[in-house]
Coordinates of C-alpha atoms in Angstrom, one line a residue:
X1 CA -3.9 -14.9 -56.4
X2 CA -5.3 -11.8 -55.1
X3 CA -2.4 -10.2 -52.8
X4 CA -3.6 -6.5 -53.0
X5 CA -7.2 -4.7 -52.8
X6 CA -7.5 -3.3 -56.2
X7 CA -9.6 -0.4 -58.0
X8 CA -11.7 -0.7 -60.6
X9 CA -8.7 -1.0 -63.2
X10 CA -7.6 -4.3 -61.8
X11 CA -10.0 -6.1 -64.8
X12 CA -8.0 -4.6 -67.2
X13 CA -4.8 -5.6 -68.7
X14 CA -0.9 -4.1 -69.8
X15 CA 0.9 -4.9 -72.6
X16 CA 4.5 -5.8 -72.0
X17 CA 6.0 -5.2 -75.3
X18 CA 9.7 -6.6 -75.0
X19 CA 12.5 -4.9 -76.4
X20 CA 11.0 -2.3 -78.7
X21 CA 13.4 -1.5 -81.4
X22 CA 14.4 -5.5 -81.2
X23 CA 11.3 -7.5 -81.8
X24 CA 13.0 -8.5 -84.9
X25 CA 15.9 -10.3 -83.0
X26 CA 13.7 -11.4 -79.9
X27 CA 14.0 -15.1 -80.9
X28 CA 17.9 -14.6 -80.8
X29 CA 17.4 -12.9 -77.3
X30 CA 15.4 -15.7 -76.0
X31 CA 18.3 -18.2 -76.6
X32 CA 21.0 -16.4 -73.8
X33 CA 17.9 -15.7 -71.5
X34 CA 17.0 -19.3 -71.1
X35 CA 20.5 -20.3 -71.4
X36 CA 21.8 -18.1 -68.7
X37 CA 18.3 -19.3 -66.3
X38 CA 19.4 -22.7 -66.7
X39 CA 22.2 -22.2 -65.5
X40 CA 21.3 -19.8 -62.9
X41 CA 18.6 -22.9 -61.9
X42 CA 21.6 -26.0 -61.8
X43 CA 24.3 -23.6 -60.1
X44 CA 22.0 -22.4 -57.2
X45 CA 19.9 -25.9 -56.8
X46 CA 23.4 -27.8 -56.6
X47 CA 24.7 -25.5 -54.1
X48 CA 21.4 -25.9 -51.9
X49 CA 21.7 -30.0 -52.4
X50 CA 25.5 -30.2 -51.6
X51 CA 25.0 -27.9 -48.4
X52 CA 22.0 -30.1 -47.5
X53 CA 23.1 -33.1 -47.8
X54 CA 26.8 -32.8 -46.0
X55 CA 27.1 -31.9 -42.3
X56 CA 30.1 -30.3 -42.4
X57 CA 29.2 -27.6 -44.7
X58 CA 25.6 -26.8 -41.8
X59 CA 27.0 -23.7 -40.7
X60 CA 26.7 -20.1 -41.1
X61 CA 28.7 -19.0 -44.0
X62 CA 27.4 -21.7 -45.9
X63 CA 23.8 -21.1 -44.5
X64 CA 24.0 -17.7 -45.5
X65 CA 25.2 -18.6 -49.0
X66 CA 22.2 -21.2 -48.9
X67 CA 19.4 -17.7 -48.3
X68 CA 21.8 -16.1 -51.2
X69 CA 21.4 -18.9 -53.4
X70 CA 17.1 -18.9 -52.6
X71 CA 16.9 -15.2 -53.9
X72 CA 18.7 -16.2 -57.1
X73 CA 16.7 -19.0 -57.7
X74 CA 13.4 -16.9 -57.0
X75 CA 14.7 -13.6 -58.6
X76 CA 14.8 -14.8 -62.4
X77 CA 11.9 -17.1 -62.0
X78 CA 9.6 -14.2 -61.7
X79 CA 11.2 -12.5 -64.7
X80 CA 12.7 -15.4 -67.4
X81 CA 9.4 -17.5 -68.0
X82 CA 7.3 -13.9 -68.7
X83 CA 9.7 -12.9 -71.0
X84 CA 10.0 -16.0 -73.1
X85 CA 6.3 -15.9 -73.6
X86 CA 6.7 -13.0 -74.9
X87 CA 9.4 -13.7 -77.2
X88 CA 8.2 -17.2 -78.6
X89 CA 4.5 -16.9 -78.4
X90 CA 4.1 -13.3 -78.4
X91 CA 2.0 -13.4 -75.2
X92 CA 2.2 -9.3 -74.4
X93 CA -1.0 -9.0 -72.2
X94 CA -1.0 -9.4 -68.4
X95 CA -3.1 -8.0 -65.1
X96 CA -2.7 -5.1 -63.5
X97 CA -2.9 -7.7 -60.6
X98 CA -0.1 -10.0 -61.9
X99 CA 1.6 -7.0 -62.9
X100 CA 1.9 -5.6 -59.6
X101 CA 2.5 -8.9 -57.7
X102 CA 5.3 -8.9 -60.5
X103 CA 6.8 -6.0 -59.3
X104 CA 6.2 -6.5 -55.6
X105 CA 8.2 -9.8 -55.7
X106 CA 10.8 -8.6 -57.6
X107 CA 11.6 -5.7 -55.4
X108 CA 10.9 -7.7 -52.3
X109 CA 13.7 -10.0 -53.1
X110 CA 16.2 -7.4 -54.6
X111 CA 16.2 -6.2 -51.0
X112 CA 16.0 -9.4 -49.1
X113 CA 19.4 -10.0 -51.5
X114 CA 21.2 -6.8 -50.1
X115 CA 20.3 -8.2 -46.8
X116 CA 22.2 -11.1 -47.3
X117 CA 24.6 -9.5 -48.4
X118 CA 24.7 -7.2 -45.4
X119 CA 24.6 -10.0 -43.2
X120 CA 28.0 -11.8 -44.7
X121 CA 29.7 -9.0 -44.7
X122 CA 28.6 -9.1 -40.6
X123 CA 30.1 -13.1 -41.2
X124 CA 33.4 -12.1 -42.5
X125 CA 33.9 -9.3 -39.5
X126 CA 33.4 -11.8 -37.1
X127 CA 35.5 -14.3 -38.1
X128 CA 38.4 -12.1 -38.9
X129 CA 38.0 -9.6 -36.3
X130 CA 36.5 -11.7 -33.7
X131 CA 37.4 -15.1 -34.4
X132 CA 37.4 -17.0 -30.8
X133 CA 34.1 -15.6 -30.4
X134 CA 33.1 -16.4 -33.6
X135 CA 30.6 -19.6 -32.6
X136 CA 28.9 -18.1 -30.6
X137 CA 28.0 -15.1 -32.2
X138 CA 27.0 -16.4 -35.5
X139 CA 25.3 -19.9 -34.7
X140 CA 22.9 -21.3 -37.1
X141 CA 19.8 -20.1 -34.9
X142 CA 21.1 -16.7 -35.0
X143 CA 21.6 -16.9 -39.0
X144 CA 18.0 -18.1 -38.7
X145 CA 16.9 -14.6 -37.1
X146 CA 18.8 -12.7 -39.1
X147 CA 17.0 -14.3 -42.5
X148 CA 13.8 -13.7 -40.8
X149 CA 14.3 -10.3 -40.0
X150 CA 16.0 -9.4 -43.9
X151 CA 12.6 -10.9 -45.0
X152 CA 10.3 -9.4 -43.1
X153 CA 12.0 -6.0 -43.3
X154 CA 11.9 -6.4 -47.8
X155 CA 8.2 -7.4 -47.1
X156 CA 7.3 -4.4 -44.9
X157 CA 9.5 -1.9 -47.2
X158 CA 8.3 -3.0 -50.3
X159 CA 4.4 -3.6 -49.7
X160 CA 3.5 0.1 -49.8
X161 CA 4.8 0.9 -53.1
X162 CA 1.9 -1.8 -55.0
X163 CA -0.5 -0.6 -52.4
X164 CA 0.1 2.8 -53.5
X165 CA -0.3 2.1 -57.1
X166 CA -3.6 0.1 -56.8
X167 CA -5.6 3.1 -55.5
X168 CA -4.2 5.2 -58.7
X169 CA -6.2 5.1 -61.9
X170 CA -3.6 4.2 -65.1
X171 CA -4.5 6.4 -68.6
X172 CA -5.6 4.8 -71.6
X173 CA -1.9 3.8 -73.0
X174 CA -1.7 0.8 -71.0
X175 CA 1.8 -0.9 -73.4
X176 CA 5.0 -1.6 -71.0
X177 CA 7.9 -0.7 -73.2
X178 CA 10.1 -3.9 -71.1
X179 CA 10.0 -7.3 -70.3
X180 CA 8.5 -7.2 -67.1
X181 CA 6.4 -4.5 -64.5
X182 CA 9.2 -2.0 -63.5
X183 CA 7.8 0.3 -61.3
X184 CA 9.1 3.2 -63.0
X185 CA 7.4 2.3 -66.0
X186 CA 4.0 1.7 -64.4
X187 CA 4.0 4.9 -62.8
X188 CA 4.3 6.6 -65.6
X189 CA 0.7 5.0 -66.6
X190 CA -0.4 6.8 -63.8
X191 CA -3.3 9.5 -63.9
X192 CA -3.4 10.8 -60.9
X193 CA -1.1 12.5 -58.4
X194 CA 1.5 10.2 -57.7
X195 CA 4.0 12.4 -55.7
X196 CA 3.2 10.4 -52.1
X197 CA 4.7 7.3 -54.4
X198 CA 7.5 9.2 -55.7
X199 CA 9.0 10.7 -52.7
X200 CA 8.6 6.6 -50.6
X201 CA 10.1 5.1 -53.6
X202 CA 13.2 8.0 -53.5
X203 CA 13.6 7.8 -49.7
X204 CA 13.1 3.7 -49.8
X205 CA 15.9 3.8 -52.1
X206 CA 18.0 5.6 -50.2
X207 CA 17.7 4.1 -46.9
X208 CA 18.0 0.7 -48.3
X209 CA 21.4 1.9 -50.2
X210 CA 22.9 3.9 -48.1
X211 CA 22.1 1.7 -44.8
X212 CA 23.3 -1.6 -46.1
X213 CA 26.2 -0.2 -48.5
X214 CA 27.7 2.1 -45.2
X215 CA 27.2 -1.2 -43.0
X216 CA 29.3 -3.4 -45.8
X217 CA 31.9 -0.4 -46.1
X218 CA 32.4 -0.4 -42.1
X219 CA 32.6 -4.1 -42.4
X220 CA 34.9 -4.2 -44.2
X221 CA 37.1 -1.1 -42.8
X222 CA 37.2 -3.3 -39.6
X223 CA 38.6 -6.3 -41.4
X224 CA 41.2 -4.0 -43.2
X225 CA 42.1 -2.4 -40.3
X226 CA 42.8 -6.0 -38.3
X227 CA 44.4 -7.5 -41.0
X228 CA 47.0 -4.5 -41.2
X229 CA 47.9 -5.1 -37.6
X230 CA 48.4 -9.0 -38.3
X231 CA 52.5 -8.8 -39.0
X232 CA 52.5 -12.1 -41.0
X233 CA 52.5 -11.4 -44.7
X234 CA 50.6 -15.0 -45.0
X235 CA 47.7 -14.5 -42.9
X236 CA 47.2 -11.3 -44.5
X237 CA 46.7 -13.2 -47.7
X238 CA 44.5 -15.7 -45.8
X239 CA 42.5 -13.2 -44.1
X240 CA 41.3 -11.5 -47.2
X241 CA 40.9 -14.7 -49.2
X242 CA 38.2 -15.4 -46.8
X243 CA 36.1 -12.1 -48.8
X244 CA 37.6 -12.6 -52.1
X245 CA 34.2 -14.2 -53.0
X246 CA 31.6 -11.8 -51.0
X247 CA 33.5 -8.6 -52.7
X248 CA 33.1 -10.2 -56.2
X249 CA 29.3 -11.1 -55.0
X250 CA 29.2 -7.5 -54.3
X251 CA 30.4 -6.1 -57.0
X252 CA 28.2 -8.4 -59.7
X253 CA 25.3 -7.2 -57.5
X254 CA 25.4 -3.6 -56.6
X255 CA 27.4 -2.2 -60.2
X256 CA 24.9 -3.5 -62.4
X257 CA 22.3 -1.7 -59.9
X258 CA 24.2 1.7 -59.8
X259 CA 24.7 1.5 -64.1
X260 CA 21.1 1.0 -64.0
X261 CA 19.6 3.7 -62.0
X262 CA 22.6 6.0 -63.5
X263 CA 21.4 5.3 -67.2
X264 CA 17.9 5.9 -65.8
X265 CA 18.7 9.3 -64.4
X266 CA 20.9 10.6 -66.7
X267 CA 21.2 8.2 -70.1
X268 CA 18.4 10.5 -72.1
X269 CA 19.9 10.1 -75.1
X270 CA 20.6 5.9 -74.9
X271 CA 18.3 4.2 -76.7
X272 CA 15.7 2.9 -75.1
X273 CA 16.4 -1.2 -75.4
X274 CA 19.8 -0.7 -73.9
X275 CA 17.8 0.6 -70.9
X276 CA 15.9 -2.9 -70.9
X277 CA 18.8 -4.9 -71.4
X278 CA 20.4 -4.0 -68.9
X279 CA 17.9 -3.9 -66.5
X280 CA 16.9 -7.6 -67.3
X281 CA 21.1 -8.5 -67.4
X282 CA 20.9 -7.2 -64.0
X283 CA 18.1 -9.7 -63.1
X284 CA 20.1 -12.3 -64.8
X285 CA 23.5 -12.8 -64.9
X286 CA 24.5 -12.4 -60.7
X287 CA 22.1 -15.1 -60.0
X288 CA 24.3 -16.9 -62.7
X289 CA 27.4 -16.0 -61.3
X290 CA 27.3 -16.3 -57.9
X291 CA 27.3 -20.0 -57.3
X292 CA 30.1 -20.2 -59.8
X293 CA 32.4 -17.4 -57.9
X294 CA 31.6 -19.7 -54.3
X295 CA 32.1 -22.8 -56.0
X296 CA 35.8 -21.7 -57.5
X297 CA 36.7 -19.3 -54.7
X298 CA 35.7 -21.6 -51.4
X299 CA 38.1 -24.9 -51.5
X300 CA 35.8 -26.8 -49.0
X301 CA 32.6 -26.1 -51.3
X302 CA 34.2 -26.8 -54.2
X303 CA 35.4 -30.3 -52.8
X304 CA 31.7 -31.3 -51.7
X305 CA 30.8 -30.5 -55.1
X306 CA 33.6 -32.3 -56.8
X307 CA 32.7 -35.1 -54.4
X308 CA 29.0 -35.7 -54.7
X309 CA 29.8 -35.2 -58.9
X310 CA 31.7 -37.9 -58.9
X311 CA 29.8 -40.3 -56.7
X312 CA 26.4 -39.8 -58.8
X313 CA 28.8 -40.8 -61.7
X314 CA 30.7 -43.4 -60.0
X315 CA 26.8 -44.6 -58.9
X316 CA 25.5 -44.7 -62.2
X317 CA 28.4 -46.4 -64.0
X318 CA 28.3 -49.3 -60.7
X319 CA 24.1 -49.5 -61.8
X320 CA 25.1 -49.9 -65.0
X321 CA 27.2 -52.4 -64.3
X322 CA 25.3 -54.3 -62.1
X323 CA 22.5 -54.5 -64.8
X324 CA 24.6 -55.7 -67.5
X325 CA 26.1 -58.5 -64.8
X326 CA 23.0 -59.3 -64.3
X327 CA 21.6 -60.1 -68.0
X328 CA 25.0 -62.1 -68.2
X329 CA 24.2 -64.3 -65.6
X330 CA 20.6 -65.0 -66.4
X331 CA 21.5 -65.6 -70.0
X332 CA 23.8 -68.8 -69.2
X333 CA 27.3 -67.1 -69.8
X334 CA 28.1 -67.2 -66.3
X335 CA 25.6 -70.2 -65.3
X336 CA 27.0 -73.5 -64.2
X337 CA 25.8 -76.4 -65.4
X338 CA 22.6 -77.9 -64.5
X339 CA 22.2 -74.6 -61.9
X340 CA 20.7 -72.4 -64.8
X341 CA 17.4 -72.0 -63.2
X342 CA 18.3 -71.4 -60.1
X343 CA 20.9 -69.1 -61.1
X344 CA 18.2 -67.0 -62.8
X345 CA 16.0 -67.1 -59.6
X346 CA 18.4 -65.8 -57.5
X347 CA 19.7 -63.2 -60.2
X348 CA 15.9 -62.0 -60.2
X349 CA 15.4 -62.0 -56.4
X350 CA 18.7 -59.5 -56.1

């Protein structure tokens, strides 16, 4: 894969060291990072078969948890299998290429994630503020557009800052002190001026927050203020039921971000691996999370779930079954008299 014009640097190679100050325990590491992408993997690929496969469940909420679910199955993929190389068979050394595709991913679906989330906040104002009109604002076509234009607004966002970085020449001390190509990390390879990347990477950051985060906060100001005027004491609980899940979403998503860039900014004296650990926690555990929040916090999903469970069960105990009828019959214990052969014939046949 070539995605970006390179300099002449692009033959060389970085070192991605880890967790320096942990290579000692990096084998222990290893053991919660592949255990928490498994199930990160099962959660979100169960949530995408279940909606799939039932009709009822083809709508926009659940479409929308169906793009959310994509992003965490593609967000630790491009992190988890680099970092076990490194910590089980020490494989440190990748591209400047693959390091900045790395990177460009990564970011590009960290922001196609806040879109989603921007866009079920959208979801939940419509069908608490606007519910009559709810069908034919959100249809699945229109959830469709909205996906496209998340995407294509990550990609266009996020393409400049690799671009950027490709026309800069990195110094001699090429070792990444992480698990994977942070961009603050690679610019600090840099030679050159980097001050154009510094101030689009500061203002991208800003927009993105502060557009999506004020478009979740009105949002959800609406929906409070509708469900204050609703007198029943009931639907008030029902209303806000209906975000339970998207706020705890929320919360696993954008805390972890805000401790992150926080510790960055002003966490001088942390130690350095606590830095990387939480950056790669970040990476790790919401992807983990968030089918299990939907699953326990939306009744209809969780039913479909339980349902299809216990049908590939049920299935396997009634093939099971079948199999061992089967070997009855064609060994005689069930074979009439003189009808053995035929018995087994049939048997075969079906």
């Amino acid at each position: 894969m070539a995605p970006f014009n390179f300099t002449h640097s692009d033959t060389s190679t970085f070192i991605l060291m880890g967790i320096p100050g942990l290579e000692a325990a990096h084998i222990w590491i290893s053991i919660p990072f592949f255990t928490f992408y498994i199930i990160s993997l099962l959660g979100n690929v169960t949530l995408l078969s279940v909606v799939g496969k039932e009709q009822t469940l083809q709508k926009p909420m659940y479409l929308l948890l169906c793009m959310l679910a994509l992003t965490d199955i593609a967000t630790p993929t491009f992190v988890v299998p680099k970092a076990l190389g490194i910590f089980w068979f020490n494989l440190k050394g990748i591209t400047v290429a693959g390091c900045l595709t790395q990177m460009f991913f990564l970011h590009t679906i960290s922001v196609m994630h806040s879109s989603t989330l921007v866009t079920m906040a959208f979801d939940r104002y419509v069908a608490i503020c606007n519910p009559l009109r709810y069908a034919t604002i959100l249809t699945n076509a229109q959830i469709a557009k909205l996906g496209l234009v998340g995407f294509i607004r990550a990609v266009l966002f996020i393409l400049p800052l690799p671009l950027l970085l490709s026309q800069q020449t990195f110094c001699a001390n090429r070792i990444i002190p992480h698990t994977q190509c942070e961009y603050i990390a690679m610019v600090k390879m840099v030679c050159g001026d980097i001050r154009v990347s510094r101030i689009y990477s500061f203002v991208l950051m800003f927009v993105i927050n502060v557009f999506d985060l004020t478009f979740i906060a009105l949002s959800y100001g609406l929906i409070i203020r509708a469900v204050l005027r609703i007198s029943s004491h009931k639907a008030h609980q029902k209303a806000l039921n209906t975000c339970t899940a998207h706020i705890c979403v929320m919360l696993t998503y954008y805390t972890p971000t805000f401790f992150s860039i926080l510790t960055h900014h002003f966490g001088q004296g942390i130690a350095p691996y606590v830095h990387i650990i939480l950056a790669d926690l970040y990476l790790l555990i919401p992807p983990m999370l968030n089918p299990i929040i939907y699953g326990v916090k939306t009744k209809e999903l969780r039913d479909k779930v339980v349902k299809y469970t216990c049908r590939s069960s049920a299935d396997t105990k009634f093939t099971q079954s079948s199999a061992d009828t089967r070997d009855d019959i064609s060994s005689g214990l069930q074979c009439p008299s003189g009808n053995c052969q035929t018995v087994r014939e049939y048997v075969n046949q079906h």
